[in-house]
CSV table of C-alpha atoms in Angstrom, one decimal:
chain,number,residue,atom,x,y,z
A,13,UNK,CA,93.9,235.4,157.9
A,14,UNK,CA,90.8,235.6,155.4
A,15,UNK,CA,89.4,238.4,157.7
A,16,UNK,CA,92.9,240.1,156.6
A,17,UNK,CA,92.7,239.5,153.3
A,18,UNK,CA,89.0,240.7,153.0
A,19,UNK,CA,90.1,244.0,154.5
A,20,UNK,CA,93.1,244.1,152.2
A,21,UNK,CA,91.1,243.6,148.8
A,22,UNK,CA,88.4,246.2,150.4
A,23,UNK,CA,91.0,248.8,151.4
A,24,UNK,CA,92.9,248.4,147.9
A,25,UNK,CA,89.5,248.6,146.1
A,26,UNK,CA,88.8,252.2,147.7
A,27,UNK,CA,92.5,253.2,147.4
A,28,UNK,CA,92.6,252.8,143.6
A,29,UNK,CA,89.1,254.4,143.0
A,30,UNK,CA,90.5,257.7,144.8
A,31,UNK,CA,93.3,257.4,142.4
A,32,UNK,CA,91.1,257.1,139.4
A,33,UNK,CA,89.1,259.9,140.7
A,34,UNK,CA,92.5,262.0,141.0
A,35,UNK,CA,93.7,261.4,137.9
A,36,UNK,CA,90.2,262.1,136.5
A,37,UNK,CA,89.9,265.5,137.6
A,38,UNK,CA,93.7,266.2,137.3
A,39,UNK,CA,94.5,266.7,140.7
A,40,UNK,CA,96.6,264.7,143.0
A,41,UNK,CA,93.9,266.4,146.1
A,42,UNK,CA,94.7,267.3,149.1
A,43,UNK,CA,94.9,265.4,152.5
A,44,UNK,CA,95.5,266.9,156.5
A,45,UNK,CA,95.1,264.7,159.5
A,46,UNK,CA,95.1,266.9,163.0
A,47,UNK,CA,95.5,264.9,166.0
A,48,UNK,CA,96.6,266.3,169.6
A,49,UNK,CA,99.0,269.4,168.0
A,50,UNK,CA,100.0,266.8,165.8
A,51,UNK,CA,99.9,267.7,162.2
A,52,UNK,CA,100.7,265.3,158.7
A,53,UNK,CA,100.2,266.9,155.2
A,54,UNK,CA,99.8,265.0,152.2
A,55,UNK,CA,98.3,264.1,149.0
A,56,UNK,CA,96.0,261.4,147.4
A,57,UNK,CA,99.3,259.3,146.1
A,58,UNK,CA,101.3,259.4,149.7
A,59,UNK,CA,98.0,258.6,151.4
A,60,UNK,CA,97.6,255.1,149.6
A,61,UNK,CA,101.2,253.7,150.1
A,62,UNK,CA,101.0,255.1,153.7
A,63,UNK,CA,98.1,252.6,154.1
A,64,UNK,CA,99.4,250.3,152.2
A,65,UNK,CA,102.7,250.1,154.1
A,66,UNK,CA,100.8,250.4,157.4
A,67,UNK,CA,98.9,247.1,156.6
A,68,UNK,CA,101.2,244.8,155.8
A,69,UNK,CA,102.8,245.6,158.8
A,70,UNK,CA,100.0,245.0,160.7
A,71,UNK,CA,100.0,241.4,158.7
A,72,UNK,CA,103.1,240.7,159.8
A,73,UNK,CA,102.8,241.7,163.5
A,74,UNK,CA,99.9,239.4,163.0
A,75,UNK,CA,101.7,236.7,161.8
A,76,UNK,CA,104.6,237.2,164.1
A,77,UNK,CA,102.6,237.0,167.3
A,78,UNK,CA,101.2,234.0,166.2
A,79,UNK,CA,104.4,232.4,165.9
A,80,UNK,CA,105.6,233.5,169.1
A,81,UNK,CA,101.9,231.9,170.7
A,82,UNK,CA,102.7,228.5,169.0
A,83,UNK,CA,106.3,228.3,170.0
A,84,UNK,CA,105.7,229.4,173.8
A,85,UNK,CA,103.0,226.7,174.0
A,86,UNK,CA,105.3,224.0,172.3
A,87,UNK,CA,104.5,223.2,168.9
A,88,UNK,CA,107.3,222.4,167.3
A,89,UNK,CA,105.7,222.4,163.7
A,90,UNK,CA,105.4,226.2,164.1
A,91,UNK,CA,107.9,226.9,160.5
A,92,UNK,CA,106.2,224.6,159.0
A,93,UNK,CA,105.4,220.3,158.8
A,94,UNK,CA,108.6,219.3,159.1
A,95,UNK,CA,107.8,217.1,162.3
A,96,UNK,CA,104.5,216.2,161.5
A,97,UNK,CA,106.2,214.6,158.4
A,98,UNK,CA,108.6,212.6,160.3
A,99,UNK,CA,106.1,211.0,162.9
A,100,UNK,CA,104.1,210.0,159.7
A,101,UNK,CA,107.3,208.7,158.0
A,102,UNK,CA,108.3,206.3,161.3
A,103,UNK,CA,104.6,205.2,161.1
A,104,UNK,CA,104.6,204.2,157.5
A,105,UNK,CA,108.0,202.2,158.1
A,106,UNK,CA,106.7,200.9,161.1
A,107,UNK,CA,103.5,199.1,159.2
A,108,UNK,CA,105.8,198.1,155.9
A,109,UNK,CA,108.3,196.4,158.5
A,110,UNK,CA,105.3,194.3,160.3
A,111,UNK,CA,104.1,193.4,156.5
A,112,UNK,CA,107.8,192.0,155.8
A,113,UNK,CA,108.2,190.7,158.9
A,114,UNK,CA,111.2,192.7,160.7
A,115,UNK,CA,109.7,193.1,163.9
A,116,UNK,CA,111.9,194.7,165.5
A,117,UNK,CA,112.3,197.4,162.9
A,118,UNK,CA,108.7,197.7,163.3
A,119,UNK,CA,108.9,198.1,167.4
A,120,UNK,CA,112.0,200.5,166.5
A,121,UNK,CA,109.9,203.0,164.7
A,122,UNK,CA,106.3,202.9,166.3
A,123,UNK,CA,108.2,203.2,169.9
A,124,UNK,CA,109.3,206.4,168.2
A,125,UNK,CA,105.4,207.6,168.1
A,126,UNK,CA,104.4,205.9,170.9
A,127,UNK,CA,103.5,209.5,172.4
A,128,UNK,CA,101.5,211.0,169.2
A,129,UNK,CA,98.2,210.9,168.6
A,130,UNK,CA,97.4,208.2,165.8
A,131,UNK,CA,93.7,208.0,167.3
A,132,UNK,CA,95.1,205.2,168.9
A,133,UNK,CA,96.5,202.8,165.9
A,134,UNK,CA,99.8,203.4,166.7
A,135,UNK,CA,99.3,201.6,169.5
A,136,UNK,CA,97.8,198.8,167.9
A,137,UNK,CA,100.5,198.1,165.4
A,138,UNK,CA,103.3,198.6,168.6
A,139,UNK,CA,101.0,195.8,170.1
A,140,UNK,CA,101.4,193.2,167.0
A,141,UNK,CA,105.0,194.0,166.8
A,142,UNK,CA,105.4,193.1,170.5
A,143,UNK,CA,103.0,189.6,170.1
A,144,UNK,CA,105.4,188.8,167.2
A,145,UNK,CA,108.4,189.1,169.5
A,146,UNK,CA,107.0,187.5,172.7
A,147,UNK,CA,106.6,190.4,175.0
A,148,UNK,CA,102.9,189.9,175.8
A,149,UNK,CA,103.1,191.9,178.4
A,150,UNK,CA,104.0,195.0,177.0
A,151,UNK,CA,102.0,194.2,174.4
A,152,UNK,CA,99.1,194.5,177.1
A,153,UNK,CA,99.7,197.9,177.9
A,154,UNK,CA,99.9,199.0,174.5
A,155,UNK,CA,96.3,197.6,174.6
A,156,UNK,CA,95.9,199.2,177.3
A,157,UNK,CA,97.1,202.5,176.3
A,158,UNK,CA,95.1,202.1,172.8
A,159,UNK,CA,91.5,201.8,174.4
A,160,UNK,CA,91.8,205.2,176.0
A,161,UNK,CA,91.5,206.4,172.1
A,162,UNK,CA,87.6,206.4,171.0
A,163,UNK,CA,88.4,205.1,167.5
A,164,UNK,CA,90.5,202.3,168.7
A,165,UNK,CA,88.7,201.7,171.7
A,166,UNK,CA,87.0,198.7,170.7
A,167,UNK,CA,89.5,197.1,169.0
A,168,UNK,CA,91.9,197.1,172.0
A,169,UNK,CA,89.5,195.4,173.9
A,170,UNK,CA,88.7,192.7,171.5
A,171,UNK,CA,92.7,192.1,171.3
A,172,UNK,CA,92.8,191.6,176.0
A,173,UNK,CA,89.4,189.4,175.4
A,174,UNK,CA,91.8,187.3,172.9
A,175,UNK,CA,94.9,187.6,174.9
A,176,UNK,CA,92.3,186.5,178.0
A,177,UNK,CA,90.8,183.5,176.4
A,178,UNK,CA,94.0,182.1,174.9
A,179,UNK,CA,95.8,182.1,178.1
A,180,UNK,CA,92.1,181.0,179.8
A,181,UNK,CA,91.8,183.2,182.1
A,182,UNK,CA,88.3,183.5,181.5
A,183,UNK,CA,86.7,184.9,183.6
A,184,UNK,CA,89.0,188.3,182.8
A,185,UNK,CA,87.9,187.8,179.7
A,186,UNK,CA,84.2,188.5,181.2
A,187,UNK,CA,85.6,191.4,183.1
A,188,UNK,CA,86.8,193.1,180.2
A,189,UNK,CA,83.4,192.6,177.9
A,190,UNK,CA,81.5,194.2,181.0
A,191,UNK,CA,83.8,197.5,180.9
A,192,UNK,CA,82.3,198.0,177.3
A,193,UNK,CA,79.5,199.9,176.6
A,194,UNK,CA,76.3,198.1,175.2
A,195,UNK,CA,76.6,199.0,172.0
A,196,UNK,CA,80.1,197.8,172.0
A,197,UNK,CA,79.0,194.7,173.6
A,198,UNK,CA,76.3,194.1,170.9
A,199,UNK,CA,79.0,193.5,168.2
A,200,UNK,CA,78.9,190.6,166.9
A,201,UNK,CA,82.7,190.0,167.5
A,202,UNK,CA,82.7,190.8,170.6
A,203,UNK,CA,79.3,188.6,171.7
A,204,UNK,CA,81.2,185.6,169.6
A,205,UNK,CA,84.1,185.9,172.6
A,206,UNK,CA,81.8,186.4,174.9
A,207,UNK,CA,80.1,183.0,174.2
A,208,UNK,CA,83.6,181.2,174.1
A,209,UNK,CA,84.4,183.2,177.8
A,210,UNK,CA,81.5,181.4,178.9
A,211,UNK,CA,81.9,178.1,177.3
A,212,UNK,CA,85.4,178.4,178.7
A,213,UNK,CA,84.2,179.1,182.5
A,214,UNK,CA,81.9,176.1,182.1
A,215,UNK,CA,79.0,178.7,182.8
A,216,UNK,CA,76.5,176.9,180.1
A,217,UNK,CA,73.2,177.9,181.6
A,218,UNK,CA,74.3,181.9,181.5
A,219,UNK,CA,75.3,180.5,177.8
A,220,UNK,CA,72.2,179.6,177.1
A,221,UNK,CA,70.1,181.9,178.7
A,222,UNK,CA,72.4,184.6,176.7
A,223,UNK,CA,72.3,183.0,173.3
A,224,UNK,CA,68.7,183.2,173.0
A,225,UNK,CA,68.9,187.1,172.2
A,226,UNK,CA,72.2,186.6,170.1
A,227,UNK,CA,70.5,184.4,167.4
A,228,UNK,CA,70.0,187.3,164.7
A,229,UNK,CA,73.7,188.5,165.4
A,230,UNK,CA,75.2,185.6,165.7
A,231,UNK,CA,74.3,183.8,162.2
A,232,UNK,CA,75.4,180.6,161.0
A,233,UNK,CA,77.3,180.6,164.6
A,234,UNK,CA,74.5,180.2,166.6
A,235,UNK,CA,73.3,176.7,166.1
A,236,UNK,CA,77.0,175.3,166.8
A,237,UNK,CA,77.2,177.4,170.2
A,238,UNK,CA,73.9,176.4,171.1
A,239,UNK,CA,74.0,172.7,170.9
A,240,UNK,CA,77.9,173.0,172.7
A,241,UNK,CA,76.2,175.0,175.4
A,242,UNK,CA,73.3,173.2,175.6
A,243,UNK,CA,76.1,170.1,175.6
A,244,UNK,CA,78.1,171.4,178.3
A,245,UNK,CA,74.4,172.3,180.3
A,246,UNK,CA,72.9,168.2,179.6
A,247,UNK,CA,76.3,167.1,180.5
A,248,UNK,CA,75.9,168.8,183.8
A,249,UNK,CA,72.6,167.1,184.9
A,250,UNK,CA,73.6,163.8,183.6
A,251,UNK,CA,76.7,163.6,185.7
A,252,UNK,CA,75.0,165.2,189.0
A,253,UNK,CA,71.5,163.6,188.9
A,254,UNK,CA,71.8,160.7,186.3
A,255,UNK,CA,70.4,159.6,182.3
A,256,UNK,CA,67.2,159.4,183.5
A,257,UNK,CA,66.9,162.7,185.0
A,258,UNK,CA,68.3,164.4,181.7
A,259,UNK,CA,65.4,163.1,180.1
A,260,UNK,CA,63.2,164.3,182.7
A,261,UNK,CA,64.5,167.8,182.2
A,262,UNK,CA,64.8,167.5,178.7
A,263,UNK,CA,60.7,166.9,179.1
A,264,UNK,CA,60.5,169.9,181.1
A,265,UNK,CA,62.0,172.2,178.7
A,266,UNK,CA,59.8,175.0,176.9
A,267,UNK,CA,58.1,173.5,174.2
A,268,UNK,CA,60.3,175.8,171.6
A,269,UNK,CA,63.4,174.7,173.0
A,270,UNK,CA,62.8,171.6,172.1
A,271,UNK,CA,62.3,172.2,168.9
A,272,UNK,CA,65.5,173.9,168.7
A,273,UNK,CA,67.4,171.7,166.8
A,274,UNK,CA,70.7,173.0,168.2
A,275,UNK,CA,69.7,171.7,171.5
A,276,UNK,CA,68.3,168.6,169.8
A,277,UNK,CA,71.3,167.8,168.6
A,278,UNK,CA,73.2,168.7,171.6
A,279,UNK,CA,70.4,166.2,174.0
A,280,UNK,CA,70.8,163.3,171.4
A,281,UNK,CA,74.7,164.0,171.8
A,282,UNK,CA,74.4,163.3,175.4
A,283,UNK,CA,72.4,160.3,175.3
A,284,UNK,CA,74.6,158.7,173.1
A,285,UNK,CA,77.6,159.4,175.4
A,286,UNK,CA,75.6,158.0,178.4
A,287,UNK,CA,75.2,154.8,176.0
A,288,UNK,CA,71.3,155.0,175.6
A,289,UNK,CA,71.3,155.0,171.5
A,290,UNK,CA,67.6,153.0,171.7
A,291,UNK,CA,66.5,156.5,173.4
A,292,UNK,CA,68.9,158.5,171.0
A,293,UNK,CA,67.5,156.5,168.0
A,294,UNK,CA,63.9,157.6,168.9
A,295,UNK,CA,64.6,161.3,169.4
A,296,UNK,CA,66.0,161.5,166.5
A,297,UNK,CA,63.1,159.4,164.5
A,298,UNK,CA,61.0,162.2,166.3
A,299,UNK,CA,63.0,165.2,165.7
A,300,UNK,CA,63.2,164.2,162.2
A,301,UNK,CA,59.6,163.2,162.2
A,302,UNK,CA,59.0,165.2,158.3
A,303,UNK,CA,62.3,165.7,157.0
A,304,UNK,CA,66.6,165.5,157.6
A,305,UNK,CA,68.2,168.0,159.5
A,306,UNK,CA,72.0,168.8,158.4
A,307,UNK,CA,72.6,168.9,162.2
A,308,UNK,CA,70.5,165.7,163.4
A,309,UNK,CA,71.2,163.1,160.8
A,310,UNK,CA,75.1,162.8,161.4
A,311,UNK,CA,74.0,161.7,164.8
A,312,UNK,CA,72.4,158.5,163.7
A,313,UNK,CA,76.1,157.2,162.5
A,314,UNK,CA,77.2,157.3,166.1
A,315,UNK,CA,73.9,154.8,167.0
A,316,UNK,CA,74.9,151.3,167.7
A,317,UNK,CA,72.1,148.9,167.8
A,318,UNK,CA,71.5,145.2,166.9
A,319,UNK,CA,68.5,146.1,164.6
A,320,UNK,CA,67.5,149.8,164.4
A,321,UNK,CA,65.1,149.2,161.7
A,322,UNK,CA,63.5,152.4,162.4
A,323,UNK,CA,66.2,154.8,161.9
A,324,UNK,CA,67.3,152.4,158.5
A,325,UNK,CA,63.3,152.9,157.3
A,326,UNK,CA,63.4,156.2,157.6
A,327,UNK,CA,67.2,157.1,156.1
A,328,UNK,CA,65.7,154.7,153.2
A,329,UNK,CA,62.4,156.7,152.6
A,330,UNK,CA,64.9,159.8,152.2
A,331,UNK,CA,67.4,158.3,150.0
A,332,UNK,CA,64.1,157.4,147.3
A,333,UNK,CA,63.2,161.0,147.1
A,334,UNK,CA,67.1,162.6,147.1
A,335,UNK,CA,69.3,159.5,145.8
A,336,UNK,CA,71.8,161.6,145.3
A,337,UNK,CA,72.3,163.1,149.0
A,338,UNK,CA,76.0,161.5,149.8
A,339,UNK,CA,75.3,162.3,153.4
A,340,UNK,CA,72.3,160.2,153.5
A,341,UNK,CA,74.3,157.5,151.6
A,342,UNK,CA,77.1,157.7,154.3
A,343,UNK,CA,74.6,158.2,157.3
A,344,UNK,CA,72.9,154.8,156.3
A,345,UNK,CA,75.9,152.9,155.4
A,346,UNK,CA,77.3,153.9,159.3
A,347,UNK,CA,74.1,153.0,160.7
A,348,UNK,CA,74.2,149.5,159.1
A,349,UNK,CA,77.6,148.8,159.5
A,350,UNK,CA,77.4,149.3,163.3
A,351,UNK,CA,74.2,146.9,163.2
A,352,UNK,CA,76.7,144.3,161.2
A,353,UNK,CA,74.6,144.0,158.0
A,354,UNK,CA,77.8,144.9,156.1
A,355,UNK,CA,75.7,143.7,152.8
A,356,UNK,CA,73.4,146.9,153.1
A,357,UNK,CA,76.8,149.6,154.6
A,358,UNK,CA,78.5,148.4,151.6
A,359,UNK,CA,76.3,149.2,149.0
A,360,UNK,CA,75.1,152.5,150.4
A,361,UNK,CA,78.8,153.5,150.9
A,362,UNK,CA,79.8,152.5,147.4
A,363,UNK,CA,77.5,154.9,146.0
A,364,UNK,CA,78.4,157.7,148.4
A,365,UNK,CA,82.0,156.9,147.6
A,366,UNK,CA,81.3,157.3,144.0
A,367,UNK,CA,79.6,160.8,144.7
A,368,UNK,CA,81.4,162.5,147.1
A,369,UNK,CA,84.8,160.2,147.7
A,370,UNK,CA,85.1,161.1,151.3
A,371,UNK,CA,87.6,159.8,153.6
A,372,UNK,CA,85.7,158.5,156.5
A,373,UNK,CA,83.5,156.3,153.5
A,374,UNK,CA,86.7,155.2,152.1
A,375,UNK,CA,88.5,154.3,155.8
A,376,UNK,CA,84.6,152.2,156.6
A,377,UNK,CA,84.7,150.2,153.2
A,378,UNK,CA,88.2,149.5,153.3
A,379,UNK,CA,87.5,148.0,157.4
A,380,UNK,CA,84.1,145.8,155.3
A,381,UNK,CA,86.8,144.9,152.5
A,382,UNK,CA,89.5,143.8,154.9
A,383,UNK,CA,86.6,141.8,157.1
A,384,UNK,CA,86.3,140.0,153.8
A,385,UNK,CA,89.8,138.9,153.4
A,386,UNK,CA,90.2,141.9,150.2
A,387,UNK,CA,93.6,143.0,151.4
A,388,UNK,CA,94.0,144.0,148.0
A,389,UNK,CA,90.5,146.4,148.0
A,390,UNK,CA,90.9,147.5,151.4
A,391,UNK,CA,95.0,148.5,151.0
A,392,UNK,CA,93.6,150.5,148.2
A,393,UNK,CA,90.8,152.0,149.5
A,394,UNK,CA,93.1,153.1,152.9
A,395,UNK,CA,95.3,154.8,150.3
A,396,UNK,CA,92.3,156.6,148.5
A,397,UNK,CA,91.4,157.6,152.2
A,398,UNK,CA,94.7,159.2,152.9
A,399,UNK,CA,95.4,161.0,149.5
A,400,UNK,CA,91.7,162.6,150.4
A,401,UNK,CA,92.8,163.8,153.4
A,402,UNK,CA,96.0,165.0,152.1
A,403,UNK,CA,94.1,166.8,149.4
A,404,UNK,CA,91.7,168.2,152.0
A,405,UNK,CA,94.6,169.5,154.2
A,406,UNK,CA,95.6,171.8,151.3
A,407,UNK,CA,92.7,172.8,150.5
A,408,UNK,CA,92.2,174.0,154.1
């Protein structure tokens, strides 16, 4: 159509400067065309509306063929974007009615586009109208139907991974992440599934093995799937070959995995379970050896010894440079509690309580009030305990 217009403008430009020239020279000239026996006589002024007339009707032929093309191969938006319109109009009310909740106007108007070409969204919102209304199953193919789309391929995946894992059928989970491609599978979505597929199929070696070369895209995420794999791995050896082998293996271990404090946490976890807290106490003494670890010092709460003067020395020495840490106030007022010097848990806790008024402080002191015979201080330390939690619970 430019093309056209070009010509147009050129062919008008040259038309009007033989009319100038005409009128110039006062004389309307002179034109003949011979062709076959065929004769035409005319002058300069007949001429140019004879090619004028001759070129808009070759526009509209043009124009007309055009039409007949797009209607013979079934466009229906040939006289204009009527249609086009209307698809995007059932689209929009189909996303409004999900955002207000009327489902099944939503599943009314998408399954009107369910055969236009949305890149694959369409599909996507069809699929949340039918999760709303319990058809899982059709959801699925919707799913199914969206990942054939390029821009919503991923995205339909992630949503049968889901679908997978909640219903734990894991290891289709598994089967899904290996149809994508690797840079797919390098998403950091998609590798945060993938480590709960494998948690979920109890495969905690491949966990590991795999979580080494997740670390940078996995974030604050990787130290709590570590030490649960690394869990669910010590857990293993300890119930097929016995405590004393896990420490054995633990020995065996790469010197940098054990210094992974993921999996320190996660070996200390699993001595504790086994009930060897003088071991547990002494890893984490060693672990800990220059200063806390958010992940490690919770553990020594759990210890339960008649006099683990170590781990109390060295929760001490940390309180005198940071006694304001309400997690090493806590930690040590656990610690001594479980040892029975309720003298030493209720001091610490009473200055943790004063700083960070947690619930599992206030539910500890009220148990060393009430061992007392303070009903009256440990009824209202309980209720301190549960207006926390309430408060906590909104919060959340």
């Amino acid at each position: 159509m430019r093309q056209l217009i070009r010509i147009f403008l050129v062919l008008l430009i040259l038309l009007i400067s033989v009319v100038i020239a005409a009128m110039i020279f006062d004389d309307s000239g002179y034109v003949m065309v011979e062709f076959n026996g065929w004769v035409a006589e005319m002058n300069v002024w007949s001429l140019c509306l004879s090619l004028i007339a001759i070129f808009v009707g070759l526009m509209l032929i043009n124009l007309l063929v055009k039409a007949s093309l797009a209607a013979a191969s079934g466009s229906k938006n040939w006289l204009g974007n009527w249609g086009s319109r209307k698809k995007q109009r059932a689209f929009t009310a189909g996303l409004i009615a999900m955002a207000e909740t009327n489902y099944l106007i939503a599943r009314d108007n998408f399954k009107k586009i369910e055969n236009e070409d949305f890149d694959g969204i369409n599909l996507l919102a069809a699929a949340d109208a039918e999760v709303q209304l319990g058809n899982l199953e059709k959801a699925k193919s919707y799913w199914s139907m969206a990942k054939t789309y390029e821009k919503s391929a991923l995205a339909a995946n992630l949503c049968l991974i889901r679908d997978a894992l909640q219903h734990y059928r894991s290891d289709e989970a598994i089967e899904v992440i290996h149809t994508l491609t690797e840079k797919q599978q390098a998403q950091t979505p998609v590798l945060r599934l993938w480590a709960q597929a494998l948690a979920q199929a109890n495969k905690w070696q491949e966990l590991k093995d795999k979580l080494k070369g997740w670390k940078k895209a996995l974030g604050d995420d990787y130290d709590v799937l570590m030490q649960q794999a690394s869990k669910g791995n010590f857990a293993e050896i300890a119930s097929k070959e016995g405590a004393e082998q896990l420490k054995q293996n633990w020995q065996s271990l790469p010197r940098a995995t054990r210094k992974d404090p993921a999996q320190q946490a996660a070996y200390t976890q699993m001595l504790i379970d086994q009930g060897m807290h003088l071991d547990a106490e002494q890893a984490l003494l060693e672990f800990q050896s220059s200063s806390p670890h958010p992940l490690l010092v919770p553990l020594f709460k759990q210890i339960k010894l008649p006099n683990p003067a170590g781990a109390i020395k060295k929760l001490e020495s940390w309180i005198k440079k940071d006694d304001l840490n309400v997690e090493l106030l806590s930690t040590l007022g656990h610690i001594a509690f479980n040892a029975n010097d309720k003298l030493l848990a209720e001091k610490a806790l009473a200055k943790a309580i004063k700083l960070g008024n947690r619930q599992e402080d206030l539910v500890l002191m009220s148990s060393i009030k009430e061992s007392q015979d303070d009903q009256k201080q440990a009824l209202t330390l309980y209720k301190q305990s549960v207006e926390t939690q309430s408060i906590q619970t909104k919060v959340k």
